[in-house]
Coordinates of C-alpha atoms and ligand atoms in Angstrom, one line a residue:
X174 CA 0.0 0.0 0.0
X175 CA 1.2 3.6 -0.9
X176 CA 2.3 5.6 2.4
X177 CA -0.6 7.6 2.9
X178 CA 0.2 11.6 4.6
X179 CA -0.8 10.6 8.0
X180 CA 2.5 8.1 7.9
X181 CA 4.5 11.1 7.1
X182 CA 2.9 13.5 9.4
X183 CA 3.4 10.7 12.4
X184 CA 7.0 10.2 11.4
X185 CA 7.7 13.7 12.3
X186 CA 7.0 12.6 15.5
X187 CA 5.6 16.5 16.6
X188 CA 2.9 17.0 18.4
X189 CA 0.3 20.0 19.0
X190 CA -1.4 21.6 21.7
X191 CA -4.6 23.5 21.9
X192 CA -5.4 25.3 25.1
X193 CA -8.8 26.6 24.9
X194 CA -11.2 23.6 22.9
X195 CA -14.4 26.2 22.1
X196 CA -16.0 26.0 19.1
X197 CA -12.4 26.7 17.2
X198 CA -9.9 24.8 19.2
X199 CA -12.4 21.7 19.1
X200 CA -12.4 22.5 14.8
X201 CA -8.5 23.2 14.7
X202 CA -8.2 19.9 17.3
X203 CA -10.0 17.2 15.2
X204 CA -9.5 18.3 11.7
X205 CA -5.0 18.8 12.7
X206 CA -5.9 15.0 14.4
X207 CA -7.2 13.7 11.6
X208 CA -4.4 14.7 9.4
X209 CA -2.6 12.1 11.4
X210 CA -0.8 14.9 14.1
X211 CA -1.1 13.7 18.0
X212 CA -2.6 16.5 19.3
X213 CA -2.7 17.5 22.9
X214 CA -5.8 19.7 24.2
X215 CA -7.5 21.2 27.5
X216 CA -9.9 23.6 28.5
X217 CA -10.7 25.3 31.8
X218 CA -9.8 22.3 34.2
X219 CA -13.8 22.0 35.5
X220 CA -14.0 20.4 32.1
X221 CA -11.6 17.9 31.7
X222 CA -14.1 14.6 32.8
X223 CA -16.6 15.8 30.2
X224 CA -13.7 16.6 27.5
X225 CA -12.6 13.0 27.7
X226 CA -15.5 11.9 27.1
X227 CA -16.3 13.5 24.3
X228 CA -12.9 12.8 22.8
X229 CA -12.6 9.7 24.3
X230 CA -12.7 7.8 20.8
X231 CA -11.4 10.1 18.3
X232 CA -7.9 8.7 17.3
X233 CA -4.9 11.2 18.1
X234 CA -6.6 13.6 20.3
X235 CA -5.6 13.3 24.2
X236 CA -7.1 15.8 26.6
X237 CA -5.4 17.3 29.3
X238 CA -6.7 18.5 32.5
X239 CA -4.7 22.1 32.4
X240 CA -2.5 23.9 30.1
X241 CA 0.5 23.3 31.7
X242 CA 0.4 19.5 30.6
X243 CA -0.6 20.4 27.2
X244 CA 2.5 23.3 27.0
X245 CA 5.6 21.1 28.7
X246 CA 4.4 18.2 25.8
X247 CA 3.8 20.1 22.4
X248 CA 6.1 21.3 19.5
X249 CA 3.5 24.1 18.7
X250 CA 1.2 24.8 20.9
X251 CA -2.2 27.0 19.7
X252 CA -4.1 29.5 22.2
X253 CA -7.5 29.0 21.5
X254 CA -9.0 31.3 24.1
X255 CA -11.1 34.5 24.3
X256 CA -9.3 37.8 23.0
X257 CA -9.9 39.2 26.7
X258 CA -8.3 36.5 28.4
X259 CA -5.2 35.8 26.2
X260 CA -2.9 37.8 28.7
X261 CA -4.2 36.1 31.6
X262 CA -4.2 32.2 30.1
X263 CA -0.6 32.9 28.8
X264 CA 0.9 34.1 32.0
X265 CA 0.0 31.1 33.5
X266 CA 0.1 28.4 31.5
X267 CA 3.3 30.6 29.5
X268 CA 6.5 29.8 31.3
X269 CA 5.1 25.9 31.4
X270 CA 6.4 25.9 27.3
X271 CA 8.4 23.0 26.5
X272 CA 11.8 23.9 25.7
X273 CA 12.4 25.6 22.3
X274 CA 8.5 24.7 20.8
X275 CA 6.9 27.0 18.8
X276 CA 3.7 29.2 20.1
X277 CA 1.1 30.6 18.7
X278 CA -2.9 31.8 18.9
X279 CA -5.9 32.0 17.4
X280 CA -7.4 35.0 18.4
X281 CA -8.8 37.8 16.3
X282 CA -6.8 40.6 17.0
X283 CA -2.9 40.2 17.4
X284 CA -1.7 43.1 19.0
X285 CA -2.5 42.0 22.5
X286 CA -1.9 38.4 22.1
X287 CA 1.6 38.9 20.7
X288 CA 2.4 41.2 23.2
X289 CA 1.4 38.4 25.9
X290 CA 3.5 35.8 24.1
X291 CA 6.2 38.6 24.0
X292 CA 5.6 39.2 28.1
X293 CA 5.3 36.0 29.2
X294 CA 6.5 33.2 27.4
X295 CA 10.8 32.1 27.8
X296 CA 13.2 33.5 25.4
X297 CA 14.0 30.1 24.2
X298 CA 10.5 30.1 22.7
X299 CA 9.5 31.0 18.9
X300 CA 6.1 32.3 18.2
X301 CA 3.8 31.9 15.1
X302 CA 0.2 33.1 15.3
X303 CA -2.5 32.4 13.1
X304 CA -6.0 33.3 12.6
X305 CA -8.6 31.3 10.3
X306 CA -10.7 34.1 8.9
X307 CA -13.8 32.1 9.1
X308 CA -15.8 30.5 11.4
X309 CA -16.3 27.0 13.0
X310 CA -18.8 25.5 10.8
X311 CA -17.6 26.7 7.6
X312 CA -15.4 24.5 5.1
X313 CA -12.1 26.0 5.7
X314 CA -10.8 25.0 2.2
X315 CA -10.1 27.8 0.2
X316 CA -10.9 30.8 3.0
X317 CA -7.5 33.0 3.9
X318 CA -5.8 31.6 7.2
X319 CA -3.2 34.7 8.1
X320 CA 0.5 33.3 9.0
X321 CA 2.6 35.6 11.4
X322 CA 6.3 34.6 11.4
X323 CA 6.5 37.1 14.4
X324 CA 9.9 35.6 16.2
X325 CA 11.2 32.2 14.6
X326 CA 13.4 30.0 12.2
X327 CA 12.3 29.3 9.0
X328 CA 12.3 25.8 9.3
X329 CA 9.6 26.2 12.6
X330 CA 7.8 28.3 10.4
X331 CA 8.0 25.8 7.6
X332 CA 6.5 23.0 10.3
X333 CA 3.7 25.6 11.2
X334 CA 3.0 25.3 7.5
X335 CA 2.7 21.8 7.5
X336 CA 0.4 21.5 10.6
X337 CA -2.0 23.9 8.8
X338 CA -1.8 22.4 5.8
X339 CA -4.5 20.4 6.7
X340 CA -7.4 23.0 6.6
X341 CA -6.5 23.7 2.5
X342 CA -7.0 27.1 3.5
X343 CA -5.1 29.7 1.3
X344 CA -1.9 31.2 3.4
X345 CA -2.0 34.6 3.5
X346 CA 1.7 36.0 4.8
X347 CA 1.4 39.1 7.1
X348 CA 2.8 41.0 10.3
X349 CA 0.6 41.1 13.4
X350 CA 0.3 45.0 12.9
X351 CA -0.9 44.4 9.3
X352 CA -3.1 41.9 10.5
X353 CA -5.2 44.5 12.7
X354 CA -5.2 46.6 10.2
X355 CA -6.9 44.8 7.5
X356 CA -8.9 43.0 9.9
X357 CA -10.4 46.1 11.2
X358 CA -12.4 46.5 7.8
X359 CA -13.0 43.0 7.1
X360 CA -14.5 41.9 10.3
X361 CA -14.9 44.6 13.1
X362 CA -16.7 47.6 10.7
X363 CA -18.4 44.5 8.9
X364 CA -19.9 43.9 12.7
X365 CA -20.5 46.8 13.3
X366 CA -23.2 47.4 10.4
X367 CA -24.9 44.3 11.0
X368 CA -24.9 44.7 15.3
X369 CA -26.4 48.2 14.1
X370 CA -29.2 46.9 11.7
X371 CA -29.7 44.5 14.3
X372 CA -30.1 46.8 17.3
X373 CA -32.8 49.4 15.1
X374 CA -35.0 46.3 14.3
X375 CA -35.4 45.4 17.8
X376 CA -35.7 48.7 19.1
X377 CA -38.1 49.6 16.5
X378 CA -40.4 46.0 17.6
X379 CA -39.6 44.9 13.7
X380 CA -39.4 41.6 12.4
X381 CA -37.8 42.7 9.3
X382 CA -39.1 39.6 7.6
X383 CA -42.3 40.3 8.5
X384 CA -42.4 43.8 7.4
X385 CA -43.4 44.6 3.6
X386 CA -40.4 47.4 2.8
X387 CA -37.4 45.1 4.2
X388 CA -38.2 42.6 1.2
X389 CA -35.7 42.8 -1.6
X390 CA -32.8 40.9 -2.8
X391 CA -30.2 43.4 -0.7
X392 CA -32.4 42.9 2.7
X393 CA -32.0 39.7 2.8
X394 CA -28.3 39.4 3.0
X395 CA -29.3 42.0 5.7
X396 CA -31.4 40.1 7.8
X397 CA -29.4 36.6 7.4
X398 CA -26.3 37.9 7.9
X399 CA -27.9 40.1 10.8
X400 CA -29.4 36.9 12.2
X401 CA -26.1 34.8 11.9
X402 CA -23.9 37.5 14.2
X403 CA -26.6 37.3 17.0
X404 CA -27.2 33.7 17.0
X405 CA -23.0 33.7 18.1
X406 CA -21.5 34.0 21.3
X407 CA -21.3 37.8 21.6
X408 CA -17.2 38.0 23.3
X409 CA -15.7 37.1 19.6
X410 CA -16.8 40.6 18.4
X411 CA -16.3 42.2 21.3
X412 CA -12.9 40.8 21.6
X413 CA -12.0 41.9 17.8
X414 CA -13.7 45.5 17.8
X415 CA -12.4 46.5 21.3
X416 CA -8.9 44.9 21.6
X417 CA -7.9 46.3 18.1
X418 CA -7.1 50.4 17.9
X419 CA -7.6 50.3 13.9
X420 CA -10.9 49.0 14.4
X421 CA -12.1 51.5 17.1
X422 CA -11.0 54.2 14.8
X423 CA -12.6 52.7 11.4
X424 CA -16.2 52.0 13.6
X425 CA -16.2 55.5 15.1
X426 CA -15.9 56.8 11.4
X427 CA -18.6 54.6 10.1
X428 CA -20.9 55.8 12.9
X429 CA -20.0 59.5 11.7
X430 CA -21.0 58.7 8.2
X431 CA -23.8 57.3 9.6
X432 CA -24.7 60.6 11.2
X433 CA -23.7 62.9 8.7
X434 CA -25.7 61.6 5.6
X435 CA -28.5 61.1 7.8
X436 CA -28.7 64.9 8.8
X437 CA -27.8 65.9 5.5
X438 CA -31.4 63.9 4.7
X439 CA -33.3 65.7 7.1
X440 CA -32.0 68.8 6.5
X441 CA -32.9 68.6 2.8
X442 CA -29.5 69.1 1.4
X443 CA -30.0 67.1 -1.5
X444 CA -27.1 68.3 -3.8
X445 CA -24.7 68.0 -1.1
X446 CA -26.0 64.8 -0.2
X447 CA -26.1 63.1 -3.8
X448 CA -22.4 65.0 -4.3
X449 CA -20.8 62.9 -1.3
X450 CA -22.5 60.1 -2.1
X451 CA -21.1 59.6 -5.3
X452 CA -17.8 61.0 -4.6
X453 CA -17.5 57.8 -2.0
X454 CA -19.1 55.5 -4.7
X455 CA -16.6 56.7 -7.5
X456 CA -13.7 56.2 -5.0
X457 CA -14.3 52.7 -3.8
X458 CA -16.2 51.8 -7.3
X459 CA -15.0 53.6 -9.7
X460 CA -12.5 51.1 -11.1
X461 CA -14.5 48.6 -10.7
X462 CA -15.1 46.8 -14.3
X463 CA -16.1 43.1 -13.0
X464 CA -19.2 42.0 -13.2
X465 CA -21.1 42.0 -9.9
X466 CA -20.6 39.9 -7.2
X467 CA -24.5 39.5 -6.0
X468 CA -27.4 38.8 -8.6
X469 CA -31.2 39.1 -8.3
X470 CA -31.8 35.5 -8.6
X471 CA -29.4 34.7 -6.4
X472 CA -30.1 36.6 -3.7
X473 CA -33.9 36.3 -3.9
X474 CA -33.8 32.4 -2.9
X475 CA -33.1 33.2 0.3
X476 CA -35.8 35.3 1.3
X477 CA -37.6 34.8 5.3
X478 CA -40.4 36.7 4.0
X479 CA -41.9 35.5 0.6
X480 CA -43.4 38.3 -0.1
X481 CA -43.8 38.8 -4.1
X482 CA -41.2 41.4 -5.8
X483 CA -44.0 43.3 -7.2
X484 CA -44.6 44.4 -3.5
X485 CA -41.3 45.6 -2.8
X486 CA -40.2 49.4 -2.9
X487 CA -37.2 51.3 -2.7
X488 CA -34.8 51.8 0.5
X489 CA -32.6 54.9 1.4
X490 CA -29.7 52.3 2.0
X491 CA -28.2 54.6 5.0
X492 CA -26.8 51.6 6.2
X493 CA -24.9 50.7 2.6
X494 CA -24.7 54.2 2.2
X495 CA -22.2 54.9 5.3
X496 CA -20.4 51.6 4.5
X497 CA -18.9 53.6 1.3
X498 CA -18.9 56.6 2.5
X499 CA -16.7 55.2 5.7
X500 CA -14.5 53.4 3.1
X501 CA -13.5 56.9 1.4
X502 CA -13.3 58.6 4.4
X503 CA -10.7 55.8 5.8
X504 CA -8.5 56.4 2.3
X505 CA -9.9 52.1 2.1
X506 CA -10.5 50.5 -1.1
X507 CA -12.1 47.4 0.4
X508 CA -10.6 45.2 -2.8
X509 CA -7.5 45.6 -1.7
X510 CA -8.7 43.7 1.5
X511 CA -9.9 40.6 0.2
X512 CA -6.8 38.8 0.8
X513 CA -8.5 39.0 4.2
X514 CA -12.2 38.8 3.5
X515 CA -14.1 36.6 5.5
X516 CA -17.7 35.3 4.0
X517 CA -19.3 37.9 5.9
X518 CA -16.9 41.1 4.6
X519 CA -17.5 39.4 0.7
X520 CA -21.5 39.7 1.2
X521 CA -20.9 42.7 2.9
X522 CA -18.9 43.9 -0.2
X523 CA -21.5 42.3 -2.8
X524 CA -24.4 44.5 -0.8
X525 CA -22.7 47.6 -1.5
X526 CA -21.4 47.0 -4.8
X527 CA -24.7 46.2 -5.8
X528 CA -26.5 49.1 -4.6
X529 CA -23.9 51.5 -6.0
X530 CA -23.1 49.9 -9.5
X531 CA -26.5 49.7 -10.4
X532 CA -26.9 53.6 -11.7
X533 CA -30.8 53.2 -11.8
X534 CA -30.7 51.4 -8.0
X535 CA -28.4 54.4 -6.8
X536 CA -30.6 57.0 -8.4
X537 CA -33.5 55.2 -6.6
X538 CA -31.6 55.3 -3.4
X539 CA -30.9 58.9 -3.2
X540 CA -33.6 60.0 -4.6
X541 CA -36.2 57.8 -2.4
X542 CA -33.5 58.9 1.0
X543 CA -34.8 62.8 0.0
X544 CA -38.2 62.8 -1.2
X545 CA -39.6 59.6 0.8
X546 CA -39.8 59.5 4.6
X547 CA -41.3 56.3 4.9
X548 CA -38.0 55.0 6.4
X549 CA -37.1 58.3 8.5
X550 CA -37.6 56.2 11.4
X551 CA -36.2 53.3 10.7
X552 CA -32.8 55.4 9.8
X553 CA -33.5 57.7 13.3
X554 CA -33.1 54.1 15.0
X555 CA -29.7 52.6 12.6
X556 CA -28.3 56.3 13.6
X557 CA -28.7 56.2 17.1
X558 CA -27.9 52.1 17.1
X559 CA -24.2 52.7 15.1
X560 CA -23.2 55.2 17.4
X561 CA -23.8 52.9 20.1
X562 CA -22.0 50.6 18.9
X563 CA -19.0 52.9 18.3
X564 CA -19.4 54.1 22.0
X565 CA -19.4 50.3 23.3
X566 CA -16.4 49.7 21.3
X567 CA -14.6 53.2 22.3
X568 CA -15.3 52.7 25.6
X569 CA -13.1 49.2 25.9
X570 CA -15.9 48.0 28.6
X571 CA -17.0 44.1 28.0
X572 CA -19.5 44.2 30.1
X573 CA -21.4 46.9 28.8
X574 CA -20.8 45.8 25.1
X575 CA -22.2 42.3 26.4
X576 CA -25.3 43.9 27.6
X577 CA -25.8 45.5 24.3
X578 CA -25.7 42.3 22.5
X579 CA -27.6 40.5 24.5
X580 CA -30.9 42.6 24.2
X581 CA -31.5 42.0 20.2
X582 CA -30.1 38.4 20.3
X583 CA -33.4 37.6 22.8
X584 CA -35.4 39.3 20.7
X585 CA -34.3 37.6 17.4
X586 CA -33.6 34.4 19.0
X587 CA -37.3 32.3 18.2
X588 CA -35.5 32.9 14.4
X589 CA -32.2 32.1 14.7
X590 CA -32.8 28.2 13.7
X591 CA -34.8 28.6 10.3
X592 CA -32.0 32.0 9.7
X593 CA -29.0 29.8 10.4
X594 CA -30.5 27.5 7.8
X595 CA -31.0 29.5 5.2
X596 CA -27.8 32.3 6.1
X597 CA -25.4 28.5 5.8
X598 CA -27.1 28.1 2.3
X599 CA -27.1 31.6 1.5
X600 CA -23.6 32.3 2.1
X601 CA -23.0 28.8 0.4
X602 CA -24.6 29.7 -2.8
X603 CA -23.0 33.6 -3.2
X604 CA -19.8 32.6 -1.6
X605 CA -19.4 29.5 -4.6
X606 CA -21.0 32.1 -7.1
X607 CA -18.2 34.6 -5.9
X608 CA -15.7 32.2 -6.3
X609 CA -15.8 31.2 -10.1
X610 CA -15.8 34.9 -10.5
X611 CA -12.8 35.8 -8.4
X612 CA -11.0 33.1 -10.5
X613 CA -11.7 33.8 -13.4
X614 CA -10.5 37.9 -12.4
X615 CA -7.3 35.4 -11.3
X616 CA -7.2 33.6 -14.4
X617 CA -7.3 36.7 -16.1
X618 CA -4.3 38.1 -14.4
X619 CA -2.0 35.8 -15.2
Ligands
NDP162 N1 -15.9 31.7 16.6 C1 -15.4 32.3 15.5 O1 -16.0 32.4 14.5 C2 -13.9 32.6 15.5 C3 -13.2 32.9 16.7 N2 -11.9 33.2 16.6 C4 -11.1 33.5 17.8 O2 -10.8 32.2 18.4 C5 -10.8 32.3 19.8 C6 -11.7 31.2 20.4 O3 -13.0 31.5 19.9 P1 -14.2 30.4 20.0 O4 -13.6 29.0 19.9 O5 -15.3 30.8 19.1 O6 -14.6 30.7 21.5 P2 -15.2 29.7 22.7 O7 -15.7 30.5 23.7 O8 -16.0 28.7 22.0 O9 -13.8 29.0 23.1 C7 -12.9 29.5 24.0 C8 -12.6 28.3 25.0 O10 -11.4 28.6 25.8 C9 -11.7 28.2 27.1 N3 -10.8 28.8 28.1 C10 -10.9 30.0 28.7 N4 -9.9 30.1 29.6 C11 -9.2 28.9 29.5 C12 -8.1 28.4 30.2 N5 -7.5 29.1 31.2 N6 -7.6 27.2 29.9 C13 -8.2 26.5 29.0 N7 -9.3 26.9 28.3 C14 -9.8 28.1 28.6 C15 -13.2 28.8 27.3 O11 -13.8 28.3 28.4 P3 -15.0 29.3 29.1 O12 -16.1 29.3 28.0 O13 -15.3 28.6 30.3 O14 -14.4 30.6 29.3 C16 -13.8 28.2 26.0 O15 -14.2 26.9 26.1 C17 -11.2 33.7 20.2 O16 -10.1 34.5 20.5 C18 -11.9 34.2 18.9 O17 -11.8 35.6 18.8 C19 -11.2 33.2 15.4 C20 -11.8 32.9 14.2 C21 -13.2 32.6 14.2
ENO163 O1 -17.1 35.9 9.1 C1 -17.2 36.6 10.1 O2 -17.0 37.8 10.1 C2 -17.6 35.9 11.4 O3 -18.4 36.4 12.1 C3 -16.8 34.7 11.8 C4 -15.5 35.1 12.3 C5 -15.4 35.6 13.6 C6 -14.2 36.0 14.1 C7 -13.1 35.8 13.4 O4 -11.9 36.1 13.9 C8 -13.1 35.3 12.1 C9 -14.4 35.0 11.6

């Protein structure tokens, strides 16, 4: 019989360790395992009797009943924890690293976790950090996985490599600042529109579904995607927005967008309005020759509502609106960012791109902001909810960011089953759609 990979892999004779086996370190855990790796894993010691159960029969996976097992045993050992607690975990379970083995974490924002490994861990030890930009349950072939050679050889950074070639994710090669930088756009601001559209339904008492003027191909990428954040466990954003200073910055500015178009609407200022709306559009569009990530007949298979196109009307878009304008005002062209685009920051792109290279759609939208105040309200409530969120974030308090979170995900929760559904299939369906297209622009290239 041919050696399969897993002989290989085993004849290394390295091991891994995951500290911190959530919903990521459980993924990273059997999928590194099954590419024939031992792996070595724990979580908060009240859950070791429960962890060996449930891993009790899945080949190469041991569990641990602390990190400071899993560190003096593993070549390259992988923080899986929460952003907030990186500092804390790696101080203890830190100076427990096996002699020369190679450290790293998964968390979303580097700054503070390199600057823990950098703190606490012995000088002996070589750090690597990664981050999967997607999350647990999606197929992680394909999606960028960011490599940070922050303080090693290149033959430990060549073994990192091999470990993580298991998820067939495409390597994307950057610096932890880098890293927070792009991130900030890709996932935090991404958040922040959605936590926003999120916030002004529930405040408002609207089912958006069941509501006749959120029914369009656009709104439901709103609502799904809206849906999907909620249904998560709320300390991932937080960690992201609050522990990264790009991202505070980048959120504030989105909520001032917010603002400003929205009192350049109720002031009337229609040519001053339509002026900076296009300026943004031809900044972040305006080279734009591709053809469109999102179509009609795409996007209306995943409605919540049914109700028939011919009942749909127009939408002032303040929330698409402020994503562009943000983008210019940040000096961002949010292509340039794909190398770090995560399913959510692609339909996020698609949303905008489809309002604003549609001439006749962005007529409508201005034009229907000005003259119609049938969604007034509605854009009273997104004002007031993205400043929230940009005071949450600014104000670096967990707790209060938590309580924020919480509120809309109780009142969305009775949905979240049937919109997990359909967001997994939506975000299937455009993300293989988006795909063939970005290879092709590849193919193209070269
Ligand atoms: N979910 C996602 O979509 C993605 C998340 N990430 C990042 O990955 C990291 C993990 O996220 P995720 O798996 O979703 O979160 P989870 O909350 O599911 O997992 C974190 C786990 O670490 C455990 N933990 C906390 N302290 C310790 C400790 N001292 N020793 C051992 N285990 C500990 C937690 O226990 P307890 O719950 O009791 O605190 C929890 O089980 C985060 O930093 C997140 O930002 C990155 C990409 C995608
Ligand atoms: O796609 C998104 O934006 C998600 O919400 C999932 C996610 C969350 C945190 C990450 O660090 C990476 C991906």
């Amino acid at each position: 019989m041919a050696p399969t990979k897993d002989v290989s892999v085993q004849q290394e004779n390295k091991s891994v360790g995951i500290i911190g086996m959530g919903d990521m370190g459980k993924m990273y855990a059997r999928r590194i395992a099954k590419a024939g790796w031992r792996v070595n894993a724990c979580d908060r010691a009240d859950k070791f009797e429960s962890m060996k159960q449930e891993f009790a029969n899945t080949e190469n996976i041991k569990i641990f009943a602390n990190g400071h097992l899993v560190s003096r045993l593993s070549d390259y050992i992988i923080y899986c924890v929460e952003a907030e607690l990186i500092d804390d975990v790696v101080a203890v379970y830190g100076p427990s690293t096996k002699l020369g083995a190679i450290v790293g974490g998964q968390t979303s924002c580097k700054a503070p976790e390199i600057a823990a490994f950098e703190k606490h861990l012995p000088k002996d030890v070589e750090i690597v950090s990664c981050h999967s930009l997607h999350g647990p349950n999606v197929d992680p072939s394909g999606q960028p996985l960011v490599l940070i050679k922050h303080r090693s050889s290149d033959a430990s950074f060549q073994l990192v490599e091999r470990i993580l070639a298991c998820f067939g994710s495409k390597f994307v090669y950057l610096n932890a600042e880098e890293h927070d930088q792009i991130t900030a756009d890709t996932q935090a601001v991404t958040h922040a529109a959605f936590l926003s559209m999120g916030t002004a339904w529930a405040a408002g008492d609207q089912f958006p579904w069941e509501v006749t003027k959120w029914n369009s191909g656009i709104e439901n990428i709103k609502i799904n995607i809206t849906l999907r954040i909620y249904s998560n466990k709320w300390h991932v954003y937080a960690g992201l927005a609050i522990l990264n200073p790009a991202a505070q910055r980048q959120i504030r500015q989105y909520a001032c967008s917010v603002t400003e178009l929205f009192k350049l609407i109720l002031e009337g200022k229609r040519d001053e309005f339509e002026t900076r709306v296009r300026a943004a559009g031809n900044f972040v569009f305006g080279k734009q020759k591709d053809e469109l990530l999102l179509r009609d007949e795409i996007l209306d298979q995943f409605s919540l509502s049914g109700v028939p196109k011919s009942e749909r009307k127009p939408n002032s878009h303040l929330s698409l609106l402020g994503m562009v304008d943000c983008w210019w005002k940040c000096n961002i062209v949010p292509y340039d960012h794909m190398i770090c685009s995560t399913p959510l920051f692609r339909l996020r792109l698609g949303a905008t791109e489809y309002l604003f290279r549609q001439p006749d759609l962005l007529d409508d939208c201005i034009r229907f902001a000005l003259d119609d105040d049938s969604f007034r309200s509605d854009d009273l409530e997104f004002t007031f909810a993205a400043r929230g969120w940009s005071d949450a974030v600014s104000f670096g308090d967990f707790n209060s960011y938590r309580k924020r979170f919480e509120k809309p995900q109780e009142y969305f929760a009775p949905r979240f089953a049937e919109a997990t559904k359909l967001g997994n299939e939506m975000i299937k369906t455009i993300l293989g759609r988006m795909k063939i297209l970005e290879d092709s622009r590849e193919a193209a290239k070269t």
